[in-house]
Amino acid sequence: MVNAESAVSKATVSRMPAYLRYLKGEAGKGVEYVSSAAIAKDMGLSAVCVRKDLALVSSRPGKPRFGFEVRLLIEDIEKFLGYHRWTNAVIVGAGGLGRAILSYEGFDNYGIHVIAAFDNSPAKVGAVGGKPIYPMERLGDVVKRSDVKVCILTVPRSAAQEACDQVISAGINAILSFAPVHLRVPEGVKIKYEDLAVSLAELCGA
Amino acid sequence: MVNAESAVSKATVSRMPAYLRYLKGEAGKGVEYVSSAAIAKDMGLSAVCVRKDLALVSSRPGKPRFGFEVRLLIEDIEKFLGYHRWTNAVIVGAGGLGRAILSYEGFDNYGIHVIAAFDNSPAKVGAVGGKPIYPMERLGDVVKRSDVKVCILTVPRSAAQEACDQVISAGINAILSFAPVHLRVPEGVKIKYEDLAVSLAELCGA
DNA sequence: TAAGAATCGATAAAAAAATATCGATAAAGA
DNA sequence: TCTTTATCGATATTTTTTTATCGATTCTTA
């Protein structure tokens, strides 16, 4: 309630990327306007919820009888989420998953620049998809020179805590970990777990 | 409110995998008992929240002055989440990401069995990490024979909708998609998006 | 130009979730 | 044995989030 950003609920923020994905799909089909009811139906939400969410981020109100302007809404959401500011990221762990992510196509749309990968094993050093893979020793340098803010951790479970510590001491304080283990991090370091198995299990059970 | 399961809130359910990951870590270190306060501190939650969550799934109450028995709690959570029932899954799209997931180590702990991958391109057919990669034509057969319940979709963005349709017509009705596009699915089919870029962006912004 | 339909936004109500408080319990140590 | 301390579980409160309702707006069309 202190500033404008915290007035938007967490739940709303977490739905924004889904709106964005949906709206980009519609825009790609040439749709210019879309109503809250239509969005709600396609995305499995209530229309009221959609309206309330969009009202919080849209720079122009929706038009009665038409709905929201798709292109404008996309811009507003991207601005709201900060996707216009570029953030540099690196990958630590150049195994199968790390290399796959290194050549993943989707990051550029979200203001994220994956600039390189790092690995302990000299055998992995080289490049994939035009992006370099360096030995771990160079992590600190690259982080400082390129102002890297985020790390994607794709090392095996057993190496995760050690790699995590190295990443933090290199100056990174936001980590997205694919290793299915709880990592100990000092206060102030943000960590998020991307557990494929959990995602899948939720899907089965829900 | 009708049955026991729906009496547990969604928010609680969504925290369970995190508890599990944490508790397994503690168990690995030889810890036998853990208090709600300790869990809360390590995981960044409130102790009351932890107690309330655990009370809902634990078969035996926590002991005053000791806390909860780690091993028992792990069992209870796994039982609650249904990780003791095995579910068969397949991967559709055997590019870098698909192959990486095919050899991912973490699924077995969560009752998920990834049995094979499928791809349109004949060049991709073969095997990775002891698991077969079949041509798409065989998808229907395998789904029926092995009672496959879930599909992990790792095809490029442009092929996603078509692959999605094929998967559904093969009889699968739960999809975890890595393609950063909104997919149209008929009523009754569950879909979940695993957007790496979004996860990363949330981490930066939060 | 006026009636009608579809949609929005704002306010209000309901539901869900998180947090606080407090008595009860069981182990530890005097 | 008795007191102290750490911890739990239950009830109550507050906060957050979702859903419902309704008047206002604006385009369409007769």
Short mmCIF file of C-alpha atoms (C1' of nucleotides) in Angstrom, two decimals:
data_model
loop_
_atom_site.label_atom_id
_atom_site.label_comp_id
_atom_site.label_asym_id
_atom_site.label_seq_id
_atom_site.Cartn_x
_atom_site.Cartn_y
_atom_site.Cartn_z
CA MET A 1 0.00 0.00 0.00
CA VAL A 2 3.02 2.23 0.22
CA ASN A 3 3.79 2.45 -3.45
CA ALA A 4 2.05 1.67 -6.70
CA GLU A 5 3.70 -1.66 -7.32
CA SER A 6 2.81 -3.30 -4.06
CA ALA A 7 -0.81 -2.31 -4.61
CA VAL A 8 -0.97 -5.04 -7.25
CA SER A 9 -1.50 -8.41 -5.65
CA LYS A 10 0.95 -11.24 -6.05
CA ALA A 11 -1.71 -13.43 -7.54
CA THR A 12 -2.36 -10.86 -10.21
CA VAL A 13 1.31 -10.54 -11.04
CA SER A 14 1.63 -14.28 -11.38
CA ARG A 15 -1.15 -14.33 -13.94
CA MET A 16 0.39 -11.63 -16.10
CA PRO A 17 2.78 -13.86 -18.03
CA ALA A 18 -0.14 -16.10 -18.93
CA TYR A 19 -2.12 -13.14 -20.23
CA LEU A 20 0.90 -12.09 -22.21
CA ARG A 21 1.32 -15.49 -23.77
CA TYR A 22 -2.35 -15.61 -24.65
CA LEU A 23 -2.48 -12.09 -26.04
CA LYS A 24 0.57 -12.64 -28.19
CA GLY A 25 -1.16 -15.66 -29.65
CA GLU A 26 -4.22 -13.60 -30.49
CA ALA A 27 -2.11 -10.79 -31.91
CA GLY A 28 -0.37 -13.32 -34.13
CA LYS A 29 -3.75 -14.32 -35.50
CA GLY A 30 -4.51 -10.73 -36.35
CA VAL A 31 -7.04 -10.14 -33.58
CA GLU A 32 -7.22 -6.46 -32.62
CA TYR A 33 -9.67 -6.39 -29.75
CA VAL A 34 -10.52 -8.99 -27.17
CA SER A 35 -13.11 -8.94 -24.41
CA SER A 36 -12.56 -9.97 -20.83
CA ALA A 37 -15.17 -12.69 -21.28
CA ALA A 38 -13.28 -14.18 -24.22
CA ILE A 39 -9.96 -14.13 -22.38
CA ALA A 40 -11.58 -15.69 -19.35
CA LYS A 41 -13.12 -18.49 -21.35
CA ASP A 42 -9.93 -19.35 -23.23
CA MET A 43 -7.74 -19.19 -20.16
CA GLY A 44 -10.08 -20.81 -17.67
CA LEU A 45 -10.57 -17.80 -15.40
CA SER A 46 -13.54 -15.69 -14.41
CA ALA A 47 -14.29 -12.59 -16.46
CA VAL A 48 -14.34 -10.41 -13.37
CA CYS A 49 -10.90 -11.58 -12.40
CA VAL A 50 -9.58 -10.79 -15.86
CA ARG A 51 -11.08 -7.31 -15.84
CA LYS A 52 -9.69 -6.53 -12.44
CA ASP A 53 -6.23 -7.77 -13.37
CA LEU A 54 -6.10 -5.86 -16.61
CA ALA A 55 -7.47 -2.67 -15.09
CA LEU A 56 -4.43 -2.62 -12.83
CA VAL A 57 -1.87 -2.58 -15.61
CA SER A 58 -3.56 -1.14 -18.68
CA SER A 59 -2.81 2.43 -19.59
CA ARG A 60 -6.14 2.89 -21.35
CA PRO A 61 -9.47 1.51 -20.19
CA GLY A 62 -11.22 -1.18 -22.20
CA LYS A 63 -13.82 -0.01 -24.65
CA PRO A 64 -17.40 -1.00 -23.97
CA ARG A 65 -18.70 -3.31 -26.67
CA PHE A 66 -15.19 -3.97 -28.00
CA GLY A 67 -13.03 -4.96 -25.11
CA PHE A 68 -9.31 -4.35 -24.82
CA GLU A 69 -6.91 -3.43 -27.56
CA VAL A 70 -4.60 -6.41 -27.86
CA ARG A 71 -1.47 -4.63 -29.01
CA LEU A 72 -1.69 -1.95 -26.39
CA LEU A 73 -2.34 -4.50 -23.66
CA ILE A 74 0.74 -6.48 -24.63
CA GLU A 75 2.85 -3.35 -24.35
CA ASP A 76 1.36 -2.44 -21.01
CA ILE A 77 1.93 -5.87 -19.51
CA GLU A 78 5.49 -5.99 -20.80
CA LYS A 79 6.15 -2.60 -19.34
CA PHE A 80 4.57 -3.61 -16.07
CA LEU A 81 6.65 -6.75 -15.80
CA GLY A 82 9.80 -4.89 -16.69
CA TYR A 83 10.49 -6.89 -19.81
CA HIS A 84 11.76 -3.78 -21.51
CA ARG A 85 14.79 -3.66 -19.28
CA TRP A 86 17.36 -6.16 -20.39
CA THR A 87 18.85 -8.51 -17.86
CA ASN A 88 21.94 -10.61 -18.45
CA ALA A 89 21.92 -14.23 -17.32
CA VAL A 90 24.35 -17.13 -17.36
CA ILE A 91 24.00 -20.88 -17.19
CA VAL A 92 26.10 -22.92 -14.79
CA GLY A 93 26.33 -26.57 -15.75
CA ALA A 94 26.72 -27.36 -19.43
CA GLY A 95 25.27 -30.86 -19.46
CA GLY A 96 22.33 -31.82 -21.63
CA LEU A 97 19.87 -29.54 -19.90
CA GLY A 98 22.23 -26.59 -19.69
CA ARG A 99 23.11 -26.78 -23.34
CA ALA A 100 19.46 -27.16 -24.31
CA ILE A 101 18.56 -24.03 -22.41
CA LEU A 102 21.52 -22.21 -23.90
CA SER A 103 19.92 -22.61 -27.30
CA TYR A 104 16.35 -22.09 -26.09
CA GLU A 105 14.44 -19.68 -28.24
CA GLY A 106 12.08 -18.09 -25.77
CA PHE A 107 14.21 -15.78 -23.63
CA ASP A 108 14.53 -12.82 -25.92
CA ASN A 109 10.85 -12.02 -25.67
CA TYR A 110 11.14 -11.49 -21.97
CA GLY A 111 14.04 -9.13 -21.72
CA ILE A 112 16.50 -11.81 -20.79
CA HIS A 113 19.85 -12.26 -22.41
CA VAL A 114 21.59 -15.56 -21.76
CA ILE A 115 25.15 -14.68 -22.58
CA ALA A 116 27.17 -17.77 -21.74
CA ALA A 117 27.41 -21.09 -19.95
CA PHE A 118 30.04 -22.35 -17.49
CA ASP A 119 31.22 -25.81 -16.58
CA ASN A 120 33.83 -27.44 -14.40
CA SER A 121 34.75 -30.02 -16.97
CA PRO A 122 37.27 -28.85 -19.61
CA ALA A 123 35.65 -31.24 -22.06
CA LYS A 124 32.48 -29.17 -22.07
CA VAL A 125 34.19 -25.90 -22.89
CA GLY A 126 33.40 -24.58 -26.35
CA ALA A 127 30.18 -23.19 -27.74
CA VAL A 128 26.57 -24.11 -28.47
CA GLY A 129 24.21 -22.22 -30.73
CA GLY A 130 26.69 -19.39 -31.10
CA LYS A 131 27.03 -18.92 -27.35
CA PRO A 132 30.24 -19.70 -25.48
CA ILE A 133 30.82 -22.27 -22.76
CA TYR A 134 33.61 -21.21 -20.41
CA PRO A 135 35.41 -22.94 -17.55
CA MET A 136 34.08 -22.09 -14.11
CA GLU A 137 37.15 -20.04 -13.24
CA ARG A 138 36.03 -17.31 -15.59
CA LEU A 139 32.61 -16.91 -13.96
CA GLY A 140 33.65 -14.06 -11.67
CA ASP A 141 35.16 -12.07 -14.53
CA VAL A 142 32.19 -12.41 -16.82
CA VAL A 143 29.73 -11.57 -14.07
CA LYS A 144 31.54 -8.37 -13.31
CA ARG A 145 32.21 -7.31 -16.86
CA SER A 146 28.72 -8.00 -18.18
CA ASP A 147 26.79 -7.14 -15.05
CA VAL A 148 25.13 -10.56 -14.85
CA LYS A 149 22.15 -10.57 -12.52
CA VAL A 150 20.79 -14.10 -12.72
CA CYS A 151 22.08 -17.65 -12.92
CA ILE A 152 20.37 -20.75 -14.24
CA LEU A 153 21.78 -23.70 -12.34
CA THR A 154 21.75 -26.95 -14.30
CA VAL A 155 24.33 -29.08 -12.55
CA PRO A 156 23.71 -32.58 -11.20
CA ARG A 157 22.13 -32.86 -7.79
CA SER A 158 25.38 -33.80 -6.08
CA ALA A 159 27.22 -30.72 -7.33
CA ALA A 160 24.42 -28.26 -6.72
CA GLN A 161 25.34 -26.78 -3.35
CA GLU A 162 28.97 -26.25 -4.29
CA ALA A 163 28.08 -24.66 -7.59
CA CYS A 164 25.51 -22.51 -5.84
CA ASP A 165 28.14 -21.22 -3.44
CA GLN A 166 30.50 -20.42 -6.29
CA VAL A 167 27.81 -18.54 -8.14
CA ILE A 168 26.99 -16.45 -5.11
CA SER A 169 30.59 -15.64 -4.37
CA ALA A 170 30.94 -14.54 -7.98
CA GLY A 171 28.44 -11.84 -7.17
CA ILE A 172 25.11 -13.22 -8.42
CA ASN A 173 22.16 -13.01 -6.08
CA ALA A 174 19.31 -14.58 -8.02
CA ILE A 175 19.33 -18.26 -8.93
CA LEU A 176 16.96 -20.50 -10.83
CA SER A 177 17.85 -24.05 -9.89
CA PHE A 178 16.94 -27.20 -11.79
CA ALA A 179 18.60 -29.48 -9.26
CA PRO A 180 16.00 -31.24 -7.13
CA VAL A 181 17.61 -30.35 -3.80
CA HIS A 182 17.09 -27.62 -1.25
CA LEU A 183 19.98 -25.16 -1.40
CA ARG A 184 21.26 -23.13 1.46
CA VAL A 185 21.76 -19.50 0.50
CA PRO A 186 22.66 -16.44 2.56
CA GLU A 187 20.10 -13.79 3.35
CA GLY A 188 19.38 -11.54 0.41
CA VAL A 189 19.94 -14.15 -2.28
CA LYS A 190 16.79 -15.07 -4.15
CA ILE A 191 16.36 -18.67 -5.18
CA LYS A 192 13.69 -20.39 -7.13
CA TYR A 193 13.33 -24.07 -7.87
CA GLU A 194 12.22 -25.34 -11.22
CA ASP A 195 11.45 -28.93 -10.49
CA LEU A 196 10.25 -30.65 -13.63
CA ALA A 197 9.10 -33.66 -11.71
CA VAL A 198 6.97 -31.55 -9.42
CA SER A 199 5.38 -29.70 -12.31
CA LEU A 200 4.52 -32.97 -13.89
CA ALA A 201 3.23 -34.47 -10.68
CA GLU A 202 0.98 -31.48 -10.10
CA LEU A 203 -0.43 -31.95 -13.53
CA CYS A 204 -1.25 -35.59 -12.85
CA GLY A 205 -2.81 -35.00 -9.51
CA ALA A 206 -4.68 -31.77 -10.01
CA MET B 1 -15.44 -29.53 1.57
CA VAL B 2 -17.01 -32.69 0.27
CA ASN B 3 -14.08 -35.00 0.78
CA ALA B 4 -10.86 -35.00 2.71
CA GLU B 5 -8.63 -33.93 -0.14
CA SER B 6 -10.47 -30.81 -1.10
CA ALA B 7 -10.39 -29.70 2.51
CA VAL B 8 -6.70 -28.98 2.04
CA SER B 9 -6.18 -25.62 0.44
CA LYS B 10 -4.50 -25.21 -2.92
CA ALA B 11 -1.84 -23.03 -1.40
CA THR B 12 -0.96 -25.75 1.06
CA VAL B 13 -0.74 -28.37 -1.66
CA SER B 14 1.54 -26.17 -3.69
CA ARG B 15 3.95 -25.90 -0.79
CA MET B 16 4.17 -29.64 -0.22
CA PRO B 17 6.80 -30.35 -2.86
CA ALA B 18 8.99 -27.69 -1.32
CA TYR B 19 8.65 -29.26 2.12
CA LEU B 20 9.50 -32.59 0.59
CA ARG B 21 12.61 -31.26 -1.08
CA TYR B 22 13.71 -29.61 2.13
CA LEU B 23 13.00 -32.62 4.32
CA LYS B 24 14.85 -34.97 2.03
CA GLY B 25 17.83 -32.69 2.31
CA GLU B 26 17.68 -32.82 6.09
CA ALA B 27 17.19 -36.58 6.08
CA GLY B 28 20.28 -36.90 3.91
CA LYS B 29 22.25 -35.03 6.55
CA GLY B 30 21.09 -37.47 9.19
CA VAL B 31 18.66 -35.14 10.93
CA GLU B 32 15.88 -37.08 12.66
CA TYR B 33 13.63 -34.37 14.06
CA VAL B 34 12.93 -30.89 12.84
CA SER B 35 10.81 -28.14 14.37
CA SER B 36 8.31 -26.00 12.54
CA ALA B 37 10.37 -22.95 13.45
CA ALA B 38 13.48 -24.41 11.83
CA ILE B 39 11.64 -25.35 8.67
CA ALA B 40 10.07 -21.91 8.53
CA LYS B 41 13.39 -20.16 8.87
CA ASP B 42 15.15 -22.24 6.24
CA MET B 43 12.31 -22.04 3.77
CA GLY B 44 11.29 -18.45 4.33
CA LEU B 45 7.81 -19.11 5.69
CA SER B 46 6.08 -18.44 8.98
CA ALA B 47 6.19 -21.15 11.63
CA VAL B 48 2.43 -21.08 12.03
CA CYS B 49 1.97 -21.67 8.35
CA VAL B 50 4.34 -24.63 8.46
CA ARG B 51 2.55 -26.16 11.45
CA LYS B 52 -0.82 -25.76 9.85
CA ASP B 53 0.34 -27.29 6.59
CA LEU B 54 2.02 -30.24 8.21
CA ALA B 55 -0.85 -30.92 10.58
CA LEU B 56 -3.03 -31.52 7.54
CA VAL B 57 -0.93 -34.32 6.10
CA SER B 58 1.02 -35.85 8.96
CA SER B 59 -0.18 -39.15 10.35
CA ARG B 60 1.32 -38.49 13.77
CA PRO B 61 1.38 -35.16 15.60
CA GLY B 62 4.65 -33.37 16.19
CA LYS B 63 6.30 -33.90 19.54
CA PRO B 64 6.59 -30.91 21.82
CA ARG B 65 10.20 -29.97 22.38
CA PHE B 66 11.36 -32.12 19.45
CA GLY B 67 9.25 -31.23 16.48
CA PHE B 68 8.37 -33.54 13.62
CA GLU B 69 9.98 -36.81 12.72
CA VAL B 70 11.64 -36.21 9.37
CA ARG B 71 11.39 -39.70 7.93
CA LEU B 72 7.76 -40.10 8.82
CA LEU B 73 6.90 -36.70 7.44
CA ILE B 74 8.52 -37.51 4.12
CA GLU B 75 6.42 -40.64 3.85
CA ASP B 76 3.26 -38.80 4.75
CA ILE B 77 3.80 -36.06 2.20
CA GLU B 78 4.66 -38.55 -0.52
CA LYS B 79 1.55 -40.49 0.27
CA PHE B 80 -0.52 -37.34 0.31
CA LEU B 81 0.78 -36.21 -3.08
CA GLY B 82 0.26 -39.63 -4.57
CA TYR B 83 3.89 -40.18 -5.42
CA HIS B 84 3.51 -43.83 -4.56
CA ARG B 85 1.32 -44.42 -7.57
CA TRP B 86 3.33 -44.64 -10.73
CA THR B 87 2.36 -42.59 -13.74
CA ASN B 88 3.73 -43.14 -17.23
CA ALA B 89 4.77 -40.12 -19.27
CA VAL B 90 6.18 -39.49 -22.73
CA ILE B 91 8.11 -36.67 -24.32
CA VAL B 92 7.06 -35.24 -27.66
CA GLY B 93 9.84 -33.37 -29.42
CA ALA B 94 13.33 -34.88 -29.24
CA GLY B 95 15.38 -31.75 -29.73
CA GLY B 96 17.95 -30.60 -27.23
CA LEU B 97 15.47 -29.94 -24.47
CA GLY B 98 13.47 -33.10 -25.04
CA ARG B 99 16.56 -35.28 -25.00
CA ALA B 100 17.87 -33.54 -21.90
CA ILE B 101 14.65 -34.22 -20.07
CA LEU B 102 14.64 -37.79 -21.29
CA SER B 103 17.83 -38.37 -19.37
CA TYR B 104 16.86 -36.18 -16.42
CA GLU B 105 17.48 -37.86 -13.10
CA GLY B 106 14.75 -36.43 -10.92
CA PHE B 107 11.53 -38.05 -12.06
CA ASP B 108 11.78 -41.37 -10.33
CA ASN B 109 11.46 -39.79 -6.91
CA TYR B 110 8.06 -38.44 -7.79
CA GLY B 111 6.31 -41.49 -9.10
CA ILE B 112 6.80 -40.54 -12.71
CA HIS B 113 8.11 -42.86 -15.34
CA VAL B 114 9.22 -41.25 -18.59
CA ILE B 115 9.12 -44.19 -20.93
CA ALA B 116 9.94 -42.76 -24.35
CA ALA B 117 10.25 -39.75 -26.62
CA PHE B 118 8.68 -39.11 -30.01
CA ASP B 119 9.71 -36.94 -32.93
CA ASN B 120 8.58 -36.16 -36.43
CA SER B 121 12.06 -36.18 -37.86
CA PRO B 122 13.42 -39.64 -38.77
CA ALA B 123 16.91 -38.38 -37.98
CA LYS B 124 16.04 -38.08 -34.31
CA VAL B 125 14.78 -41.63 -33.94
CA GLY B 126 17.02 -43.83 -31.82
CA ALA B 127 17.65 -43.72 -28.09
CA VAL B 128 19.06 -41.52 -25.35
CA GLY B 129 20.10 -42.64 -21.91
CA GLY B 130 18.65 -46.08 -22.49
CA LYS B 131 15.26 -44.71 -23.45
CA PRO B 132 13.86 -45.00 -26.97
CA ILE B 133 12.96 -42.21 -29.38
CA TYR B 134 10.18 -43.26 -31.75
CA PRO B 135 8.62 -41.62 -34.80
CA MET B 136 5.39 -39.76 -34.09
CA GLU B 137 3.29 -42.39 -35.86
CA ARG B 138 3.85 -44.79 -33.01
CA LEU B 139 2.55 -42.42 -30.36
CA GLY B 140 -1.00 -43.76 -30.37
CA ASP B 141 0.16 -47.35 -29.96
CA VAL B 142 2.51 -46.65 -27.10
CA VAL B 143 -0.04 -44.51 -25.27
CA LYS B 144 -2.58 -47.30 -25.41
CA ARG B 145 -0.25 -50.14 -24.59
CA SER B 146 1.53 -48.44 -21.70
CA ASP B 147 -1.39 -46.41 -20.40
CA VAL B 148 0.44 -43.11 -20.75
CA LYS B 149 -1.25 -40.33 -18.82
CA VAL B 150 0.95 -37.29 -19.38
CA CYS B 151 2.96 -35.70 -22.16
CA ILE B 152 5.89 -33.33 -21.94
CA LEU B 153 5.81 -31.15 -25.02
CA THR B 154 9.23 -29.92 -26.12
CA VAL B 155 8.71 -29.01 -29.75
CA PRO B 156 9.58 -25.62 -31.27
CA ARG B 157 7.02 -22.87 -30.91
CA SER B 158 5.85 -23.13 -34.50
CA ALA B 159 5.05 -26.84 -34.22
CA ALA B 160 3.42 -26.70 -30.82
CA GLN B 161 -0.27 -26.49 -31.69
CA GLU B 162 -0.09 -29.28 -34.22
CA ALA B 163 1.87 -31.55 -31.91
CA CYS B 164 -0.55 -30.73 -29.12
CA ASP B 165 -3.48 -31.83 -31.26
CA GLN B 166 -1.74 -35.07 -32.16
CA VAL B 167 -1.01 -35.81 -28.54
CA ILE B 168 -4.61 -35.25 -27.54
CA SER B 169 -5.97 -37.38 -30.34
CA ALA B 170 -3.60 -40.12 -29.23
CA GLY B 171 -5.55 -40.18 -25.97
CA ILE B 172 -3.48 -38.08 -23.60
CA ASN B 173 -5.28 -35.45 -21.59
CA ALA B 174 -2.58 -33.82 -19.50
CA ILE B 175 0.19 -31.80 -21.12
CA LEU B 176 3.20 -29.96 -19.77
CA SER B 177 4.29 -27.57 -22.49
CA PHE B 178 7.67 -25.88 -22.82
CA ALA B 179 6.67 -23.98 -25.93
CA PRO B 180 6.09 -20.33 -25.15
CA VAL B 181 2.69 -20.14 -26.86
CA HIS B 182 -0.88 -20.43 -25.70
CA LEU B 183 -2.34 -23.73 -26.86
CA ARG B 184 -5.96 -24.38 -27.62
CA VAL B 185 -7.17 -27.57 -26.01
CA PRO B 186 -10.65 -29.07 -25.77
CA GLU B 187 -12.56 -29.11 -22.51
CA GLY B 188 -11.27 -31.71 -20.09
CA VAL B 189 -7.65 -31.59 -21.19
CA LYS B 190 -5.32 -30.20 -18.57
CA ILE B 191 -2.46 -28.05 -19.73
CA LYS B 192 0.33 -26.41 -17.87
CA TYR B 193 2.98 -24.09 -19.21
CA GLU B 194 6.57 -24.32 -18.10
CA ASP B 195 7.98 -21.13 -19.41
CA LEU B 196 11.63 -20.87 -18.53
CA ALA B 197 11.78 -17.24 -19.52
CA VAL B 198 8.89 -16.39 -17.25
CA SER B 199 10.41 -18.19 -14.31
CA LEU B 200 13.59 -16.29 -14.83
CA ALA B 201 11.82 -12.99 -15.26
CA GLU B 202 9.89 -13.50 -12.04
CA LEU B 203 13.13 -14.09 -10.28
CA CYS B 204 14.59 -10.85 -11.56
CA GLY B 205 11.59 -8.75 -10.79
CA ALA B 206 10.45 -10.14 -7.46
"C1'" DT C 1 -31.74 10.07 -33.83
"C1'" DA C 2 -33.15 6.91 -30.39
"C1'" DA C 3 -33.44 2.10 -28.60
"C1'" DG C 4 -30.85 -1.94 -27.61
"C1'" DA C 5 -26.92 -4.84 -26.70
"C1'" DA C 6 -22.39 -5.81 -25.08
"C1'" DT C 7 -18.91 -4.54 -22.33
"C1'" DC C 8 -16.53 -2.04 -18.84
"C1'" DG C 9 -15.26 -0.27 -13.99
"C1'" DA C 10 -16.36 0.40 -9.27
"C1'" DT C 11 -18.30 -0.93 -5.04
"C1'" DA C 12 -19.74 -4.58 -2.05
"C1'" DA C 13 -19.88 -9.27 -0.41
"C1'" DA C 14 -17.94 -13.77 0.16
"C1'" DA C 15 -14.34 -17.00 0.39
"C1'" DA C 16 -9.74 -18.33 1.14
"C1'" DA C 17 -5.38 -17.89 3.21
"C1'" DA C 18 -2.08 -16.10 6.37
"C1'" DT C 19 -1.02 -14.69 10.93
"C1'" DA C 20 -1.49 -13.98 15.93
"C1'" DT C 21 -2.54 -15.66 20.47
"C1'" DC C 22 -2.72 -18.88 24.08
"C1'" DG C 23 -3.31 -23.06 26.78
"C1'" DA C 24 -1.49 -27.87 26.63
"C1'" DT C 25 2.20 -31.20 26.44
"C1'" DA C 26 6.40 -33.48 27.03
"C1'" DA C 27 11.24 -33.56 27.63
"C1'" DA C 28 15.36 -31.60 30.30
"C1'" DG C 29 17.58 -30.29 34.22
"C1'" DA C 30 17.63 -28.65 39.06
"C1'" DT D 1 9.95 -34.84 41.94
"C1'" DC D 2 9.11 -30.26 40.35
"C1'" DT D 3 10.10 -26.33 37.59
"C1'" DT D 4 11.47 -24.55 33.31
"C1'" DT D 5 11.56 -24.44 28.41
"C1'" DA D 6 10.62 -25.53 23.72
"C1'" DT D 7 7.23 -26.89 20.91
"C1'" DC D 8 2.75 -28.15 19.36
"C1'" DG D 9 -2.37 -27.61 18.03
"C1'" DA D 10 -6.63 -25.15 18.21
"C1'" DT D 11 -9.31 -21.01 18.04
"C1'" DA D 12 -9.74 -16.35 16.71
"C1'" DT D 13 -8.35 -12.38 13.94
"C1'" DT D 14 -6.65 -10.06 10.10
"C1'" DT D 15 -5.40 -9.77 5.50
"C1'" DT D 16 -5.69 -11.08 0.84
"C1'" DT D 17 -8.04 -12.76 -3.07
"C1'" DT D 18 -11.99 -13.98 -5.61
"C1'" DT D 19 -16.62 -13.47 -6.98
"C1'" DA D 20 -21.10 -11.00 -7.45
"C1'" DT D 21 -23.88 -7.03 -8.54
"C1'" DC D 22 -25.08 -2.93 -10.85
"C1'" DG D 23 -24.94 1.57 -13.03
"C1'" DA D 24 -22.27 3.81 -16.88
"C1'" DT D 25 -20.47 3.87 -21.51
"C1'" DT D 26 -20.33 3.33 -26.36
"C1'" DC D 27 -21.10 1.13 -30.50
"C1'" DT D 28 -24.77 -0.83 -33.70
"C1'" DT D 29 -28.82 -0.61 -36.10
"C1'" DA D 30 -33.42 0.32 -37.08
#
